[in-house]
Amino acid sequence: MGAFTNTFARFGGKSNASSSKSNPINEAAAKMQAAEEEQSKKKEETGAQQQVSNKEPENKSPRSSYTTFKSSRSDSSLSSGAGIASLILLLGGILKFIFFNEISTISYVLSLIFFVIAGYALSEKLETKKTAILIPMFAFVVWYFMFNGRIDPQFLIYFFGTLGIISVLFSLLSRGESVKPELLGLIPALFLFLDQGLIAFMVEKLDLTITPMMETLILSMPWWALLGLITLPAEFSKSSFLNTLAGLLKVLGIMYLIVVLIFPIIPELGYEKLKIAGLEDISAAQERIKEKTSGGENPFLSNLYCLLVKGEFNNLPGCTTNRQQEKIVESICKNERKLDTGTIEFENCMKTEKIKLNTPALQIQGTIDQLIKEPFSAKIVPKKESWPTVYAAESGLQLPFPIELQIKNPRGQEVKLVASCSFEDADKNIIIGKILPESTLDNPIKFSSETFPGQFLCYLPPKIASPITEESTDVPAGSAIIPEKTEQYTLNFEVQLLGLSTSSRLQRAFVDKELTADAVNRLYQDEISKVIKVKEVQVPADPAGLYFDIGQGTGQPTIQDLTYLPLVVRAYAKNQGQGELTRINQYNLHLYEANFEPAEGLSTCFSGQMDLSKREKSLREVPLSTCLVASYPDELKNPVGISPWVSKEFQATMNYDYTLKSRDTIRLTVIENNAATENTAASS
């Protein structure tokens, strides 16, 4: 049609020009040609727009470019940097947890390496510029390792002010997209502390009770492996099952991490030139928590042993428990008792410790004896208001730090005590302090009065503070201000209380063996319950207590001489105070005096002593004895008289040593004597 129109127009155009303008045919042809050209132009523009929509615009904004890049990037394999780094974290974290989970240089170096890898994996996971992630990581390294984690306000203003300026510049350049990655850049630092034992440090600092769940939370989590799992690509495998399993584990891992992060923040940050807890402190806390919980095998290794070696697929929990108990007992006999494996002594130790570990003595129920209104108590009270705060570097003086020991001894027992103190500087060096009044194990302080409001002076040795240099103070050279700096120490005060005594009591009803069970129950309701008031052992609220039980069932107040119901004795010592039960000098259930006889070969069941192992010192309950009674007096087996039953009260005693400890922070402003003298002379 267009060709015909053009031809027609040309044919009409052979006439003179003047006639073409007024020719109706020419005008119609021209209009038709113009319409066709406009329609063709629109088609070309539409096709060009479709081609442009299928291509990436060259002048897109940073946010749209980032979004397009994120949507087009493949996350379905481990070929990306994120997948490789996450896999290294996952596998390396598991291997470190299995083979290098103790305090060591290798463990520390591996944690720092994983710290760097975690930053890379996180930046790849977020698909953002690595610089935004690395800024807070680098700032953390500078603050913690170069400035020793200072948290005094003046330093924090300068440090975080500078960091804030850098962050603002990056935020402007990235149009605000670097803010979120910068905040997430603190995650590797958090995992560094978690891996080194942050939770254990907080548990110890807050004096929390260690339950089995808490033990698993503290000791059985490979933190770097968890971070590697979280940063793993969503579809790292061609197997949909593995991808789904990894996603489920991610959700569980994040929930676990949330539970961890709701722990309370450790108080007492201070106001002067302070330092947060070092990785050494945190790692040491984790080791102390390990001592309190087991000394056994890692649960992960125990599971592998039961599955691969024993083949216990149907009884995995029971096998794991038995395996860990064996390792705990083996650790006690080998590392604490210092016995050689394969010897008779070692085998006997294994048997004894297994009995202690599985003894039902810990099931004994007991209550505080309310008849003893004022039990023995001891408390350390640092007199911080009198502690010196300024130290002249060249004075050569010993600084005294007063500490009060408040003891209540209402029963007037003879007590021996030995006090000592030490100072720990910022580099973890221990400096033995001088304490007055002096006391030693050979020459302890003795008293038997009802109170002991004694004060001790712990002296910091002279010239402990390092000399002041221009690098160690912010005072400019030549300034009229006296140069000074702040130093921090930890004052450790320890009191050993030797030869403390405690007692406990229990009542039982011995019933004629001819009575039936129903008759015994009626007798208990009508008579025995009105006489036997101490069905559970009563213990005073002393620092330590002796808990014991005598009967044919835990807490059962009636006893009959029946062959199928053996009479069992159980006992354990319980740490009821805030210190450490260090030794049991003597425990005595006084059953020999009552003509009770234990089963053959168990002569130490009714009385004995115990040197507590390192693990036992950290326990709240220390098993003492469990045995069967072979015989007891006939008048208890066959009560004579009108009543078919007879009551008897048992009393047990224990002599023990107990240790109280305190740790307090000291902040000293160290001044230069010569500088003070020169300034005084200049001013005059």
XYZ file of C-alpha atoms in Angstrom:
684
model
C 0.000 0.000 0.000
C 2.880 2.328 0.877
C 4.608 1.594 -2.453
C 1.378 2.224 -4.334
C 0.878 5.490 -2.508
C 4.417 6.615 -3.204
C 4.049 5.706 -6.890
C 0.721 7.438 -7.031
C 2.234 10.506 -5.410
C 5.117 10.517 -7.858
C 2.705 10.088 -10.777
C 0.654 12.994 -9.551
C 3.828 14.971 -8.997
C 4.668 15.023 -12.741
C 2.329 17.980 -13.099
C 3.596 21.366 -12.130
C 4.339 22.144 -8.546
C 1.625 24.621 -8.127
C -1.045 22.232 -9.110
C 0.200 19.546 -6.710
C -0.597 21.600 -3.657
C -4.193 21.924 -4.529
C -4.648 18.457 -5.969
C -6.918 16.433 -3.589
C -5.364 13.161 -4.667
C -1.884 14.371 -3.791
C -3.036 15.626 -0.407
C -4.666 12.282 0.465
C -1.569 10.351 -0.595
C 0.664 12.574 1.539
C -1.516 12.067 4.612
C -1.509 8.307 4.175
C 2.285 8.266 3.830
C 2.737 10.370 6.984
C 0.454 8.054 8.976
C 2.388 4.985 7.882
C 5.725 6.592 8.797
C 4.441 7.521 12.280
C 3.163 3.968 12.880
C 6.497 2.477 11.776
C 8.359 4.823 14.111
C 6.249 3.721 17.105
C 6.989 0.051 16.356
C 10.707 0.760 16.282
C 10.545 2.584 19.666
C 8.590 -0.310 21.245
C 11.139 -2.860 20.038
C 13.999 -0.752 21.368
C 12.355 -0.534 24.812
C 11.976 -4.317 24.954
C 15.642 -4.777 24.112
C 16.656 -2.279 26.775
C 14.505 -4.025 29.423
C 16.384 -7.288 28.786
C 19.752 -5.658 29.456
C 21.332 -4.236 32.631
C 21.157 -0.414 32.544
C 24.517 1.237 32.637
C 23.433 4.237 34.676
C 21.545 2.510 37.496
C 21.741 3.759 41.079
C 23.925 1.855 43.589
C 20.882 0.406 45.346
C 19.284 -0.867 42.116
C 22.620 -2.259 40.950
C 23.083 -4.046 44.268
C 19.552 -5.495 44.069
C 19.993 -6.700 40.505
C 23.391 -8.183 41.316
C 21.985 -9.959 44.339
C 19.091 -11.439 42.371
C 21.256 -12.564 39.463
C 24.046 -14.039 41.543
C 24.069 -17.824 41.858
C 23.928 -19.168 45.395
C 23.468 -22.774 44.523
C 26.987 -24.144 44.930
C 30.145 -23.950 46.973
C 32.041 -22.392 44.076
C 31.489 -18.923 45.486
C 33.818 -17.374 48.047
C 31.045 -17.425 50.623
C 30.565 -21.160 50.252
C 34.265 -21.959 50.547
C 34.818 -19.681 53.555
C 31.699 -21.011 55.295
C 32.763 -24.592 54.637
C 36.210 -23.862 56.106
C 34.548 -22.409 59.202
C 32.161 -25.351 59.506
C 34.710 -28.143 59.130
C 37.606 -26.294 60.748
C 35.424 -25.321 63.705
C 34.451 -28.954 64.281
C 38.074 -30.136 64.067
C 39.237 -27.388 66.434
C 36.470 -28.271 68.876
C 37.477 -31.947 68.873
C 41.276 -31.698 68.899
C 42.196 -28.187 70.134
C 39.465 -27.278 72.619
C 41.856 -26.765 75.549
C 43.793 -23.604 76.440
C 46.794 -23.567 74.095
C 48.631 -21.369 71.635
C 47.301 -23.430 68.732
C 43.715 -22.940 69.892
C 44.260 -19.199 70.268
C 45.876 -18.831 66.813
C 43.145 -20.909 65.161
C 40.493 -18.680 66.734
C 42.165 -15.575 65.286
C 42.396 -17.215 61.842
C 38.710 -18.163 61.982
C 37.975 -14.581 63.077
C 39.366 -13.306 59.746
C 37.687 -16.048 57.693
C 34.378 -15.288 59.420
C 34.563 -11.677 58.271
C 35.061 -12.767 54.666
C 32.289 -15.375 54.851
C 29.893 -12.855 56.373
C 30.616 -10.231 53.707
C 30.080 -12.778 50.928
C 26.895 -13.997 52.575
C 25.541 -10.434 52.699
C 26.798 -9.817 49.137
C 28.081 -6.401 50.036
C 31.426 -4.638 49.981
C 33.943 -6.346 52.205
C 35.212 -2.985 53.423
C 31.982 -2.333 55.320
C 32.404 -5.606 57.253
C 36.140 -5.181 57.807
C 35.866 -1.687 59.342
C 34.370 -2.818 62.701
C 36.571 -5.939 62.696
C 39.721 -3.871 62.243
C 38.483 -1.373 64.833
C 37.914 -4.225 67.292
C 41.451 -5.570 66.748
C 42.960 -2.120 67.288
C 40.837 -1.418 70.376
C 41.244 -4.810 72.041
C 44.792 -5.822 71.174
C 46.550 -2.458 70.774
C 44.683 -0.479 73.454
C 44.019 -3.495 75.726
C 40.254 -3.021 75.639
C 40.198 0.336 77.452
C 36.713 1.494 78.434
C 37.365 4.773 80.240
C 35.031 7.500 78.917
C 37.744 9.890 77.678
C 39.372 7.221 75.535
C 36.045 5.926 74.214
C 35.035 9.428 73.096
C 38.195 9.836 71.016
C 38.256 6.285 69.684
C 34.613 5.901 68.748
C 34.471 9.507 67.566
C 37.176 8.735 65.014
C 35.478 5.483 64.100
C 32.173 7.318 63.699
C 33.695 9.818 61.248
C 35.070 6.963 59.137
C 31.696 5.202 59.219
C 29.868 8.378 58.153
C 32.198 8.793 55.169
C 31.586 5.222 54.038
C 27.866 5.670 54.606
C 27.806 8.755 52.384
C 29.785 7.031 49.644
C 27.498 3.988 49.749
C 24.314 6.061 50.184
C 23.632 4.491 53.593
C 24.090 0.877 52.516
C 27.206 0.327 54.667
C 25.464 0.946 58.012
C 23.952 -2.522 58.381
C 27.126 -4.404 57.308
C 29.202 -2.342 59.746
C 26.967 -3.383 62.630
C 27.073 -7.019 61.522
C 30.852 -6.792 61.396
C 30.848 -7.160 65.182
C 29.541 -10.739 64.846
C 33.022 -12.284 64.299
C 34.240 -10.520 67.453
C 31.295 -11.952 69.411
C 32.053 -15.473 68.195
C 35.724 -15.014 69.057
C 34.763 -14.429 72.691
C 32.159 -17.207 72.663
C 34.726 -19.671 71.343
C 37.236 -18.697 74.017
C 34.698 -19.219 76.829
C 32.557 -16.085 77.267
C 29.549 -18.018 78.611
C 31.715 -19.869 81.128
C 33.175 -16.540 82.242
C 29.700 -15.065 82.759
C 28.483 -18.164 84.617
C 31.451 -17.955 86.970
C 31.141 -14.176 87.371
C 27.437 -14.398 88.205
C 27.887 -17.512 90.387
C 25.235 -19.487 88.517
C 24.476 -23.103 89.374
C 25.809 -25.472 86.728
C 23.077 -27.831 85.576
C 23.614 -30.550 82.945
C 21.954 -28.310 80.355
C 24.226 -25.441 81.347
C 27.237 -27.730 81.095
C 26.301 -28.617 77.520
C 25.684 -24.958 76.723
C 29.131 -23.993 77.994
C 31.340 -26.824 76.839
C 29.679 -28.637 73.953
C 29.203 -25.985 71.281
C 31.684 -25.560 68.375
C 31.039 -21.843 67.908
C 33.016 -21.322 64.693
C 31.244 -24.304 63.151
C 27.909 -22.718 64.106
C 28.864 -19.454 62.368
C 30.011 -21.412 59.318
C 26.655 -23.188 59.245
C 24.728 -19.905 59.498
C 26.702 -18.291 56.642
C 26.521 -21.385 54.410
C 24.727 -20.714 51.071
C 21.046 -21.615 51.068
C 21.507 -24.213 48.319
C 25.049 -25.409 48.820
C 24.285 -28.876 47.483
C 22.375 -30.413 44.597
C 20.592 -32.581 47.159
C 17.351 -30.994 48.335
C 17.489 -33.117 51.505
C 20.902 -31.736 52.511
C 19.780 -28.184 51.753
C 16.643 -28.648 53.877
C 18.642 -30.202 56.709
C 21.137 -27.334 56.634
C 18.273 -24.829 56.727
C 16.742 -26.545 59.754
C 20.099 -26.588 61.546
C 20.509 -22.885 60.769
C 17.193 -22.089 62.440
C 18.120 -24.160 65.507
C 21.557 -22.538 65.619
C 20.109 -19.038 65.495
C 17.622 -19.897 68.252
C 20.493 -21.289 70.323
C 22.462 -18.093 69.762
C 19.499 -15.962 70.861
C 19.280 -17.941 74.115
C 22.974 -17.327 74.698
C 22.711 -13.601 74.081
C 19.986 -13.028 76.693
C 22.477 -13.641 79.493
C 22.803 -10.616 81.774
C 25.627 -8.198 81.145
C 28.469 -8.453 83.651
C 28.301 -5.480 86.037
C 30.976 -3.180 87.476
C 32.652 -1.647 84.447
C 34.167 1.206 86.453
C 35.049 4.758 85.548
C 38.813 5.038 85.396
C 41.293 3.471 82.996
C 39.767 0.005 83.060
C 40.103 -3.034 80.857
C 37.499 -5.581 79.990
C 38.154 -9.224 80.730
C 40.972 -10.605 78.600
C 40.723 -13.743 76.508
C 43.021 -15.364 79.060
C 40.508 -14.640 81.847
C 37.627 -15.942 79.761
C 39.484 -19.097 78.715
C 40.596 -19.727 82.297
C 36.981 -19.426 83.442
C 35.992 -22.064 80.915
C 38.696 -24.384 82.258
C 37.435 -23.867 85.812
C 33.890 -24.662 84.685
C 35.236 -27.852 83.094
C 36.787 -28.796 86.421
C 33.440 -28.300 88.151
C 31.483 -30.342 85.651
C 33.499 -33.333 84.615
C 36.953 -34.003 83.323
C 35.384 -36.614 81.160
C 35.194 -37.070 77.420
C 33.584 -34.681 74.983
C 29.965 -35.786 74.359
C 30.571 -35.681 70.614
C 33.454 -38.162 70.893
C 31.426 -40.337 73.272
C 28.619 -40.552 70.725
C 31.079 -41.488 67.974
C 32.622 -44.167 70.195
C 29.243 -45.713 70.998
C 28.126 -45.665 67.361
C 31.299 -46.698 65.549
C 33.094 -48.869 68.128
C 30.335 -50.301 70.310
C 27.567 -50.244 67.711
C 25.030 -49.141 70.342
C 22.393 -47.843 67.930
C 19.465 -48.794 70.150
C 20.933 -47.592 73.461
C 22.959 -44.547 72.465
C 22.051 -42.318 75.484
C 22.870 -45.051 77.996
C 26.137 -45.931 76.285
C 27.170 -42.264 76.120
C 26.434 -41.773 79.823
C 28.437 -44.857 80.811
C 31.318 -43.829 78.563
C 31.497 -40.346 80.067
C 31.318 -41.721 83.608
C 34.219 -44.056 82.833
C 36.266 -41.164 81.492
C 35.472 -39.017 84.543
C 36.581 -41.788 86.891
C 39.663 -42.469 84.771
C 40.580 -38.762 84.845
C 40.310 -38.666 88.648
C 42.471 -41.763 89.173
C 45.036 -40.860 86.529
C 45.381 -37.081 86.767
C 44.397 -36.308 90.356
C 45.327 -39.481 92.232
C 48.479 -39.806 90.054
C 48.062 -43.575 89.662
C 49.481 -45.600 86.785
C 47.034 -47.402 84.533
C 47.079 -51.171 84.734
C 48.072 -51.311 88.401
C 46.008 -52.795 91.218
C 45.804 -49.383 92.882
C 44.409 -47.894 89.681
C 41.751 -50.611 89.372
C 40.734 -50.174 93.025
C 40.543 -46.428 92.497
C 38.304 -46.943 89.465
C 35.930 -49.126 91.478
C 35.839 -46.703 94.422
C 35.254 -43.620 92.294
C 32.515 -45.369 90.307
C 30.718 -46.111 93.562
C 31.053 -42.457 94.579
C 29.834 -41.258 91.211
C 26.764 -43.483 91.184
C 26.041 -43.446 94.901
C 22.431 -42.779 95.881
C 23.708 -40.677 98.781
C 22.878 -37.533 96.887
C 19.204 -38.491 97.083
C 19.198 -37.931 100.829
C 16.662 -35.315 101.835
C 17.504 -32.856 104.586
C 16.523 -29.537 106.099
C 18.208 -26.754 108.034
C 18.046 -27.338 111.775
C 15.905 -24.506 113.135
C 16.914 -25.283 116.729
C 20.319 -23.768 116.005
C 19.336 -20.131 115.657
C 22.834 -18.776 114.989
C 25.089 -21.115 113.039
C 28.772 -20.523 112.399
C 29.353 -17.946 109.675
C 32.311 -16.117 108.151
C 32.405 -13.220 105.722
C 35.145 -11.174 104.035
C 34.427 -7.431 103.945
C 36.958 -5.336 101.968
C 37.166 -1.829 103.480
C 37.364 -0.129 100.105
C 36.653 3.316 101.494
C 40.069 3.160 103.189
C 42.022 1.807 100.234
C 44.739 4.108 98.841
C 44.196 5.478 95.354
C 47.459 7.373 94.716
C 50.933 5.851 94.546
C 54.227 7.747 94.405
C 56.372 5.799 91.953
C 59.695 6.363 93.759
C 58.529 6.620 97.365
C 59.408 3.041 98.254
C 56.358 2.850 100.521
C 54.179 -0.215 100.981
C 50.512 0.560 100.441
C 48.159 -1.014 103.035
C 44.757 -2.357 101.978
C 42.519 -3.138 104.997
C 40.204 -6.150 104.844
C 37.830 -7.169 107.623
C 36.995 -10.763 108.479
C 33.623 -11.047 110.227
C 33.167 -14.391 112.009
C 30.258 -15.493 114.195
C 31.021 -18.506 116.373
C 27.966 -18.875 118.647
C 28.847 -22.416 119.761
C 32.295 -21.289 120.883
C 34.235 -23.888 118.925
C 38.000 -23.533 118.642
C 38.900 -22.199 115.217
C 42.266 -21.816 113.510
C 42.746 -19.487 110.579
C 45.501 -18.628 108.116
C 45.220 -15.476 105.981
C 47.170 -14.587 102.840
C 46.938 -12.104 99.989
C 48.411 -11.449 96.562
C 48.183 -8.911 93.752
C 47.663 -9.622 90.060
C 48.733 -6.961 87.560
C 47.397 -6.299 84.072
C 49.875 -8.794 82.588
C 48.620 -11.563 84.925
C 51.797 -11.530 86.992
C 51.204 -12.639 90.603
C 52.834 -10.525 93.315
C 52.770 -11.964 96.833
C 51.600 -9.356 99.310
C 52.609 -8.982 102.926
C 49.758 -9.439 105.395
C 49.433 -8.414 109.029
C 48.805 -10.025 111.434
C 50.919 -12.860 110.122
C 49.794 -16.482 110.218
C 50.980 -19.787 108.773
C 49.823 -23.395 108.790
C 52.400 -24.097 111.507
C 51.439 -21.008 113.466
C 47.776 -20.158 112.740
C 45.619 -17.602 114.513
C 43.494 -19.381 117.153
C 40.302 -18.219 118.824
C 37.185 -19.655 120.466
C 35.237 -16.469 121.137
C 31.727 -16.019 119.795
C 32.808 -13.250 117.424
C 35.971 -12.405 115.532
C 35.783 -8.888 114.113
C 39.420 -8.994 113.016
C 41.028 -6.738 110.427
C 43.952 -7.625 108.184
C 46.263 -5.285 106.318
C 47.485 -6.484 102.935
C 50.519 -4.519 101.739
C 51.377 -3.945 98.092
C 55.185 -4.271 97.791
C 57.075 -1.083 96.800
C 58.170 -0.245 93.252
C 55.564 -2.491 91.741
C 54.315 0.227 89.430
C 56.307 0.606 86.210
C 58.132 3.920 85.677
C 56.231 6.724 84.027
C 57.348 7.538 80.488
C 56.146 10.006 77.895
C 54.486 7.118 76.063
C 52.556 5.988 79.155
C 50.895 9.325 79.891
C 48.956 11.893 77.893
C 50.772 14.830 79.526
C 52.893 16.722 76.940
C 56.645 16.957 77.535
C 57.617 20.097 79.432
C 54.122 20.586 80.812
C 53.664 22.022 84.310
C 51.192 19.238 85.064
C 52.538 16.382 87.187
C 52.745 13.307 84.905
C 50.575 10.471 86.070
C 48.967 7.294 84.859
C 46.431 4.776 86.124
C 47.336 1.183 86.890
C 44.990 -1.654 87.727
C 45.521 -4.648 90.000
C 43.387 -7.451 91.355
C 43.672 -8.015 95.101
C 43.234 -11.685 96.021
C 42.512 -12.317 99.703
C 42.248 -15.851 101.096
C 41.372 -17.175 104.550
C 41.717 -20.832 105.485
C 39.440 -21.818 108.374
C 40.873 -24.974 109.926
C 39.151 -27.466 112.203
C 35.542 -26.307 111.890
C 32.912 -28.615 113.387
C 29.301 -29.320 112.545
C 26.685 -31.884 113.559
C 23.399 -33.224 112.229
C 20.614 -35.391 113.600
C 17.982 -37.860 112.447
C 15.181 -39.875 114.115
C 13.954 -43.359 113.257
C 11.241 -45.719 114.580
C 12.225 -49.415 114.913
C 9.047 -51.518 114.636
C 8.337 -55.140 115.586
C 8.966 -57.292 112.504
C 5.806 -59.335 113.161
C 3.565 -56.409 112.235
C 2.070 -56.334 108.753
C 2.513 -53.387 106.419
C -1.034 -52.186 107.091
C -0.473 -52.404 110.834
C 2.741 -50.389 110.518
C 0.942 -47.692 108.524
C -1.827 -47.425 111.148
C 0.775 -47.347 113.914
C 2.600 -44.551 112.158
C -0.549 -42.486 111.782
C -1.678 -42.999 115.380
C 1.587 -42.894 117.356
C 4.897 -42.698 115.496
C 4.168 -39.479 113.594
C 3.522 -37.694 116.912
C 6.955 -38.657 118.262
C 9.260 -38.839 115.235
C 9.582 -35.202 114.147
C 12.976 -35.417 112.400
C 12.183 -37.729 109.495
C 14.772 -35.987 107.320
C 18.252 -35.131 108.507
C 18.483 -31.723 110.192
C 21.678 -29.762 109.507
C 22.717 -26.337 110.849
C 23.323 -23.579 108.306
C 27.103 -23.827 108.734
C 29.512 -23.386 105.801
C 29.396 -27.178 105.353
C 26.948 -29.821 106.537
C 26.935 -33.604 106.986
C 23.853 -35.175 105.402
C 23.067 -38.820 106.153
C 20.229 -41.321 106.059
C 19.548 -44.643 107.792
C 16.674 -46.758 106.597
C 15.137 -49.189 104.181
C 14.009 -46.433 101.835
C 15.017 -42.828 101.328
C 13.367 -40.707 104.002
C 11.341 -43.628 105.354
C 11.023 -43.163 109.149
C 10.117 -46.773 110.065
C 12.522 -49.741 110.122
C 11.708 -53.462 110.454
C 14.143 -56.374 110.698
C 13.149 -58.017 107.427
C 15.630 -60.045 105.382
C 14.253 -58.836 102.058
C 14.549 -55.160 103.147
C 18.216 -54.454 103.930
C 19.155 -51.533 106.153
C 21.240 -48.988 104.215
C 23.438 -46.121 105.446
C 24.253 -43.222 103.126
C 26.112 -39.968 103.748
C 27.563 -36.978 101.930
C 29.106 -33.616 102.807
C 27.513 -30.500 101.359
C 29.114 -27.114 100.763
C 26.476 -24.671 102.029
C 28.571 -21.492 102.007
C 30.216 -19.166 99.511
C 33.696 -20.660 99.842
C 35.384 -23.983 99.175
C 35.264 -27.178 101.210
C 38.942 -28.155 101.108
C 39.310 -31.137 103.446
C 37.224 -33.450 105.634
C 39.387 -34.139 108.661
C 36.901 -36.547 110.235
C 33.298 -37.589 109.732
C 31.527 -39.889 112.190
C 27.981 -41.219 112.080
C 28.483 -42.613 115.619
C 26.952 -45.955 114.674
C 29.756 -48.023 116.143
C 28.922 -46.534 119.538
C 25.297 -47.611 119.004
C 26.441 -51.212 118.290
C 25.751 -51.059 114.558
C 28.084 -53.076 112.306
C 28.651 -52.448 108.590
C 28.936 -55.178 105.982
C 32.293 -56.913 105.767
C 35.083 -54.887 104.176
C 33.368 -51.509 104.653
C 34.912 -50.382 107.917
C 35.174 -46.753 106.733
C 31.455 -46.502 106.037
C 30.492 -45.199 109.475
C 33.509 -42.917 109.952
C 36.599 -41.737 108.116
C 38.420 -38.810 106.574
C 38.933 -37.538 103.047
C 41.535 -35.498 101.203
C 39.393 -33.900 98.538
C 40.553 -33.936 94.943
C 40.535 -30.816 92.812
C 37.232 -31.830 91.277
C 35.645 -32.727 94.618
C 36.588 -29.315 96.036
C 34.524 -27.660 93.333
C 31.434 -29.805 93.978
C 28.503 -28.775 96.132
C 27.897 -32.355 97.323
C 30.764 -34.760 98.059
C 29.718 -38.431 98.530
C 31.211 -39.985 101.671
C 29.820 -43.473 102.175
C 27.151 -45.970 101.210
C 26.927 -49.410 102.773
C 24.671 -52.104 104.173
C 24.225 -52.643 107.900
C 25.184 -56.214 108.813
C 23.758 -56.140 112.342
C 22.305 -53.838 114.972
C 21.074 -54.236 118.598
C 18.368 -56.795 119.411
C 16.380 -54.256 121.413
C 15.844 -52.378 118.156
C 15.036 -55.488 116.150
C 12.530 -56.783 118.724
C 11.168 -53.927 120.835
C 10.157 -55.103 124.310
C 7.463 -53.592 126.455
C 3.939 -52.400 125.924
C 4.589 -50.594 122.639
C 5.578 -52.571 119.515
C 8.040 -49.896 118.447
C 10.898 -47.806 119.859
C 12.338 -44.467 118.740
C 16.012 -43.636 118.355
C 17.813 -40.431 117.464
C 21.091 -40.563 115.535
C 23.656 -37.794 115.584
C 26.570 -37.375 113.165
C 29.544 -35.001 113.394
C 32.101 -33.677 110.942
C 35.368 -31.747 111.319
C 36.491 -29.952 108.172
C 38.617 -27.184 106.641
C 37.023 -24.375 104.690
C 38.487 -21.604 102.520
C 37.042 -18.175 101.774
C 38.318 -16.074 98.877
C 37.700 -12.591 97.541
C 38.816 -10.787 94.374
C 38.618 -7.023 94.133
C 39.857 -4.493 91.612
C 42.370 -1.837 92.657
C 42.962 1.317 90.612
C 46.027 3.365 91.479
C 46.969 6.764 90.110
C 50.757 6.627 89.868
C 52.578 9.964 90.046
C 56.229 10.831 89.490
C 57.909 12.176 92.642
C 60.679 14.030 90.828
C 58.191 15.762 88.601
C 56.190 16.889 91.590
C 59.332 18.264 93.261
C 60.462 20.105 90.126
C 57.039 21.661 89.631
C 56.980 22.810 93.240
C 60.441 24.396 92.892
C 59.497 26.090 89.627
C 56.359 27.592 91.114
C 58.317 29.038 94.047
